[in-house]
PDB file of C-alpha atoms in Angstrom:
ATOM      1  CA  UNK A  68       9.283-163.654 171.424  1.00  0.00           C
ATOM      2  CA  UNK A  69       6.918-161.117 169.779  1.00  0.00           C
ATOM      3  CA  UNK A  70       5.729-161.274 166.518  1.00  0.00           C
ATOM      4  CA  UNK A  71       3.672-158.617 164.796  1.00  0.00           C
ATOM      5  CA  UNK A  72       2.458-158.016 160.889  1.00  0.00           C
ATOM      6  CA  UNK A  73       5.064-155.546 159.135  1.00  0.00           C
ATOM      7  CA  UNK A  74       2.436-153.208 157.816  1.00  0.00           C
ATOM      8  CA  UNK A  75       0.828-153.038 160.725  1.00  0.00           C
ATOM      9  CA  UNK A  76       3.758-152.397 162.368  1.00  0.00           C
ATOM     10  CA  UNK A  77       5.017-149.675 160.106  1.00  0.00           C
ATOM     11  CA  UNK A  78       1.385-147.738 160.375  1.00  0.00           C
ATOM     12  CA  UNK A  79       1.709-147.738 164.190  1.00  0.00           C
ATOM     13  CA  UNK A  80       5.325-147.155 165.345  1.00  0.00           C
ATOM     14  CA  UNK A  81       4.993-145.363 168.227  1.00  0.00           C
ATOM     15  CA  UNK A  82       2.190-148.011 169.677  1.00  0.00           C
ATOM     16  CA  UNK A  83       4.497-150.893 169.043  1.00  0.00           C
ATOM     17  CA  UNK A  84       7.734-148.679 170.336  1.00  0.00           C
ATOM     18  CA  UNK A  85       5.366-147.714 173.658  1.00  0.00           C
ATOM     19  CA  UNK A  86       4.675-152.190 173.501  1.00  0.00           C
ATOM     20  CA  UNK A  87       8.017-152.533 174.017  1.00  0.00           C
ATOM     21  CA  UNK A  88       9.162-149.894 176.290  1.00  0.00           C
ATOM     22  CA  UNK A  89       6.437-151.380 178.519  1.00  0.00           C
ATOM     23  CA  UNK A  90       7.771-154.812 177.953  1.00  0.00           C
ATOM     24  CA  UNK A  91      11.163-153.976 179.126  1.00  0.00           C
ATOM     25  CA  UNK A  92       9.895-152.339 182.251  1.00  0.00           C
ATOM     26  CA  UNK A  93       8.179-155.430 182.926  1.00  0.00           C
ATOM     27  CA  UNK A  94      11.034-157.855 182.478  1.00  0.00           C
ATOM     28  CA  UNK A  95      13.406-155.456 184.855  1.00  0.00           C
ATOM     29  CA  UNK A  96      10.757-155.653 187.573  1.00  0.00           C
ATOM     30  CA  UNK A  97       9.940-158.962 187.675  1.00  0.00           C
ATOM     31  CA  UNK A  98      13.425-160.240 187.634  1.00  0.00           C
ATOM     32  CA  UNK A  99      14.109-157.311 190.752  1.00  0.00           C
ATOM     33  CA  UNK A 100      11.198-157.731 192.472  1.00  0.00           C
ATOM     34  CA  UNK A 101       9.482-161.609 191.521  1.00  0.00           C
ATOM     35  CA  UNK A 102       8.185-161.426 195.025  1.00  0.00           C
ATOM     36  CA  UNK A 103       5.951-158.471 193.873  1.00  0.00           C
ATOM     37  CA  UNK A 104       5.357-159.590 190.595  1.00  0.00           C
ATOM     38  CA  UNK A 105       4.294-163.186 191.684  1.00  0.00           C
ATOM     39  CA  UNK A 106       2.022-161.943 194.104  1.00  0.00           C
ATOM     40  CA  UNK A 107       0.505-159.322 191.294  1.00  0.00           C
ATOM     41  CA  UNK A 108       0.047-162.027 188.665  1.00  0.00           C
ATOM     42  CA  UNK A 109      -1.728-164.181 191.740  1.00  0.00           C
ATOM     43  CA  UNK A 110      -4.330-161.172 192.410  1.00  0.00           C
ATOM     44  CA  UNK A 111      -5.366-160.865 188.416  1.00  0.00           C
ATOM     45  CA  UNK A 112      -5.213-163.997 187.517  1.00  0.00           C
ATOM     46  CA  UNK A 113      -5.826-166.041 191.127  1.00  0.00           C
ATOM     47  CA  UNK A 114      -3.942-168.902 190.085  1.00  0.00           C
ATOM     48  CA  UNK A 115      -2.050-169.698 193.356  1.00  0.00           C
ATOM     49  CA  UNK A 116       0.361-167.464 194.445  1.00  0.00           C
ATOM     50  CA  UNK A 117       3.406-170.732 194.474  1.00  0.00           C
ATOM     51  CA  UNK A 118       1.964-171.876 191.220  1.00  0.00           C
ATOM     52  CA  UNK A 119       2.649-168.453 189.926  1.00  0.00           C
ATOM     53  CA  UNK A 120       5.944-168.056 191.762  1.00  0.00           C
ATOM     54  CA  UNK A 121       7.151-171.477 190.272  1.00  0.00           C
ATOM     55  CA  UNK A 122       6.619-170.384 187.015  1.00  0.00           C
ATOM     56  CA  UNK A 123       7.787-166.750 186.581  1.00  0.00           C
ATOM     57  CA  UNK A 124      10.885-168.341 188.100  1.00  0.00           C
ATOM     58  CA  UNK A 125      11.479-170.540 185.175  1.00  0.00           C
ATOM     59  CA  UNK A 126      11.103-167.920 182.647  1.00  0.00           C
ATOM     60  CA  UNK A 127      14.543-165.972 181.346  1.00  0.00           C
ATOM     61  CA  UNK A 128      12.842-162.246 181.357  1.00  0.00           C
ATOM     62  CA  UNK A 129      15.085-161.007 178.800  1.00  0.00           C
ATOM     63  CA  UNK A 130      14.053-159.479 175.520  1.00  0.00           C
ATOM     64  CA  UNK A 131      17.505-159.406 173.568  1.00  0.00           C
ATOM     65  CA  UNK A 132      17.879-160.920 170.505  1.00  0.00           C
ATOM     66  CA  UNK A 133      19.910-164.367 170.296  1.00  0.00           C
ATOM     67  CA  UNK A 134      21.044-166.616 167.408  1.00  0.00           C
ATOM     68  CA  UNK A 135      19.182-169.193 169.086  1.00  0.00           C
ATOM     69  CA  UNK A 136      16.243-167.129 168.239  1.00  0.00           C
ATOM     70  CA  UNK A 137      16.903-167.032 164.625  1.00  0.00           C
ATOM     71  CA  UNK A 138      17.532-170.768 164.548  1.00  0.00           C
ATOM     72  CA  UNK A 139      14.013-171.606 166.283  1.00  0.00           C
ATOM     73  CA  UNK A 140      12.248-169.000 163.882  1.00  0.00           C
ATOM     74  CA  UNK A 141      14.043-170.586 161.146  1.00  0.00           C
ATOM     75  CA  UNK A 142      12.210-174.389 162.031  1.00  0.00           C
ATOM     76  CA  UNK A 143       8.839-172.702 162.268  1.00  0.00           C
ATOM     77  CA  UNK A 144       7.283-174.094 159.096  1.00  0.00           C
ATOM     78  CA  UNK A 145       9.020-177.307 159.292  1.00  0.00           C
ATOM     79  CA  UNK A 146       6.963-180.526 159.666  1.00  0.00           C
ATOM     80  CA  UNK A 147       3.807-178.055 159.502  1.00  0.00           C
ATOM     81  CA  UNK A 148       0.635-179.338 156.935  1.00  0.00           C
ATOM     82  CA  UNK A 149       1.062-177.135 153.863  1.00  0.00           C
ATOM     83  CA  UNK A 150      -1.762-174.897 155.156  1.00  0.00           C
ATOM     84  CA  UNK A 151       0.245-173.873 158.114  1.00  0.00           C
ATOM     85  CA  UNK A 152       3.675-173.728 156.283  1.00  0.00           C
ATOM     86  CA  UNK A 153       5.046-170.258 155.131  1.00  0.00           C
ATOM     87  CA  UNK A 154       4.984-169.644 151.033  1.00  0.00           C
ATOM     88  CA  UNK A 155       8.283-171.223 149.422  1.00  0.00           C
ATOM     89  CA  UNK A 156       9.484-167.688 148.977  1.00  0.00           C
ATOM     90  CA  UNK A 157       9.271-166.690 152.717  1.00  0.00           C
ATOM     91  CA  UNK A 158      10.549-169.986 154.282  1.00  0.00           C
ATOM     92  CA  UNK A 159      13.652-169.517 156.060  1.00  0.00           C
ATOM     93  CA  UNK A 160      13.044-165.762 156.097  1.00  0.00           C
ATOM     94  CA  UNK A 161      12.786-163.788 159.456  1.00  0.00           C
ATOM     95  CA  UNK A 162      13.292-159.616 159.137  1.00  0.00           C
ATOM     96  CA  UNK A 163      14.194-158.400 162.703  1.00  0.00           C
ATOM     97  CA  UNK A 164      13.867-154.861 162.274  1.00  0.00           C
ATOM     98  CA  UNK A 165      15.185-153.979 165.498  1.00  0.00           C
ATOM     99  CA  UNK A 166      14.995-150.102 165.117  1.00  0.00           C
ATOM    100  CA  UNK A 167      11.752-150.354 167.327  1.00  0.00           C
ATOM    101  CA  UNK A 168      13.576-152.071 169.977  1.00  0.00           C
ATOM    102  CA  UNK A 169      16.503-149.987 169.937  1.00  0.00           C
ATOM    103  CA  UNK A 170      14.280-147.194 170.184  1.00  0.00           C
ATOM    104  CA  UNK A 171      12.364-148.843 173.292  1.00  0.00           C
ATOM    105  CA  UNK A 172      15.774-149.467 174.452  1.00  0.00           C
ATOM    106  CA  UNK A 173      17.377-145.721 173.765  1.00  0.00           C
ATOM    107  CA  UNK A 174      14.668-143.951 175.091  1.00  0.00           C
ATOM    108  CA  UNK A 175      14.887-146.204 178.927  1.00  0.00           C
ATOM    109  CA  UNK A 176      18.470-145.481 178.824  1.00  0.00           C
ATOM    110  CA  UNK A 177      19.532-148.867 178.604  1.00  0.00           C
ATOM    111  CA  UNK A 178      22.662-149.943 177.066  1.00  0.00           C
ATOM    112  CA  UNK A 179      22.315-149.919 173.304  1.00  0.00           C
ATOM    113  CA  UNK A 180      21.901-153.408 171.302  1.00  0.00           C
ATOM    114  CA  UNK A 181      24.834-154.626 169.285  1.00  0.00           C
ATOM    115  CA  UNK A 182      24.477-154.219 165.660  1.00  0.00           C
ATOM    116  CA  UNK A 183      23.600-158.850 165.115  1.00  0.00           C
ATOM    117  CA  UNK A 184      21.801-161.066 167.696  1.00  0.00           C
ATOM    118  CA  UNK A 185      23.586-162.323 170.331  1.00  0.00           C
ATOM    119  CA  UNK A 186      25.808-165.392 170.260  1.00  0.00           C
ATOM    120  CA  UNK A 187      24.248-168.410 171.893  1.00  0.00           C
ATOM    121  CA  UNK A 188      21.631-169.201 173.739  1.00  0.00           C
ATOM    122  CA  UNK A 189      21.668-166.731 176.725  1.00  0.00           C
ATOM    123  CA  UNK A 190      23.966-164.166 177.717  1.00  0.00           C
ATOM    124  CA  UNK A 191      24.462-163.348 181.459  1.00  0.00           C
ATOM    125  CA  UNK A 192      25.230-159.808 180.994  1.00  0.00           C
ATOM    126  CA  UNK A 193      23.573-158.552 178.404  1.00  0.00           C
ATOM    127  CA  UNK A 194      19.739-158.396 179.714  1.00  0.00           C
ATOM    128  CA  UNK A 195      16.990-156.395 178.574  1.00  0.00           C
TER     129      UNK A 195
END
């Protein structure tokens, strides 16, 4: 997941809109082309190439938004020592303002996101 600060966010739109547009691009190609994109990630980073393989392949590249995402957001602060834990009046509070994403999403031409997150865990249509 990606988290950013909301002001920050709201000073510098069309960087974090670009972010994502770029992050979507990069989830399409490595789940087309993990061949290519394993042997990339080997070159920049020269951890070995089946090391590299193994893991991309165990990672869902998909950036939609799930109700299993809200529920793991929404255990973020618990068990934490108070100096890690969110205020009282944030805890249990996630905005997902997804007009960013649907931006991202509108401007690739990719089919627009529905209007909640996603039942579940996973979906294996709905990919972005």
């Amino acid at each position: 997941g990606l988290m950013a600060d909301g002001g920050w966010v709201a000073g510098n739109e069309d960087i974090v809109i670009a972010y994502l547009k770029a992050h979507l691009r990069a989830h399409t190609f490595i789940r087309r082309e993990p061949v290519r994109a394993a042997q990339l990630v080997h070159e920049a980073s020269g951890f070995p190439l089946a090391v590299v393989a193994g893991v991309l392949s165990q990672i869902r590249w998909d950036a939609s938004f799930y109700s299993r995402d809200l529920q793991t957001l929404g255990r973020l602060d618990e068990g934490q020592p108070d100096s890690l834990s969110l205020p009282a009046s944030h805890a249990g509070i996630f905005e997902f303002p997804k007009q960013y994403l649907q931006e991202a999403v509108q401007a690739l031409k990719l089919p627009i996101l529905p209007d909640s997150p996603l039942p579940g865990e996973w979906s294996s249509d709905d990919l972005y």
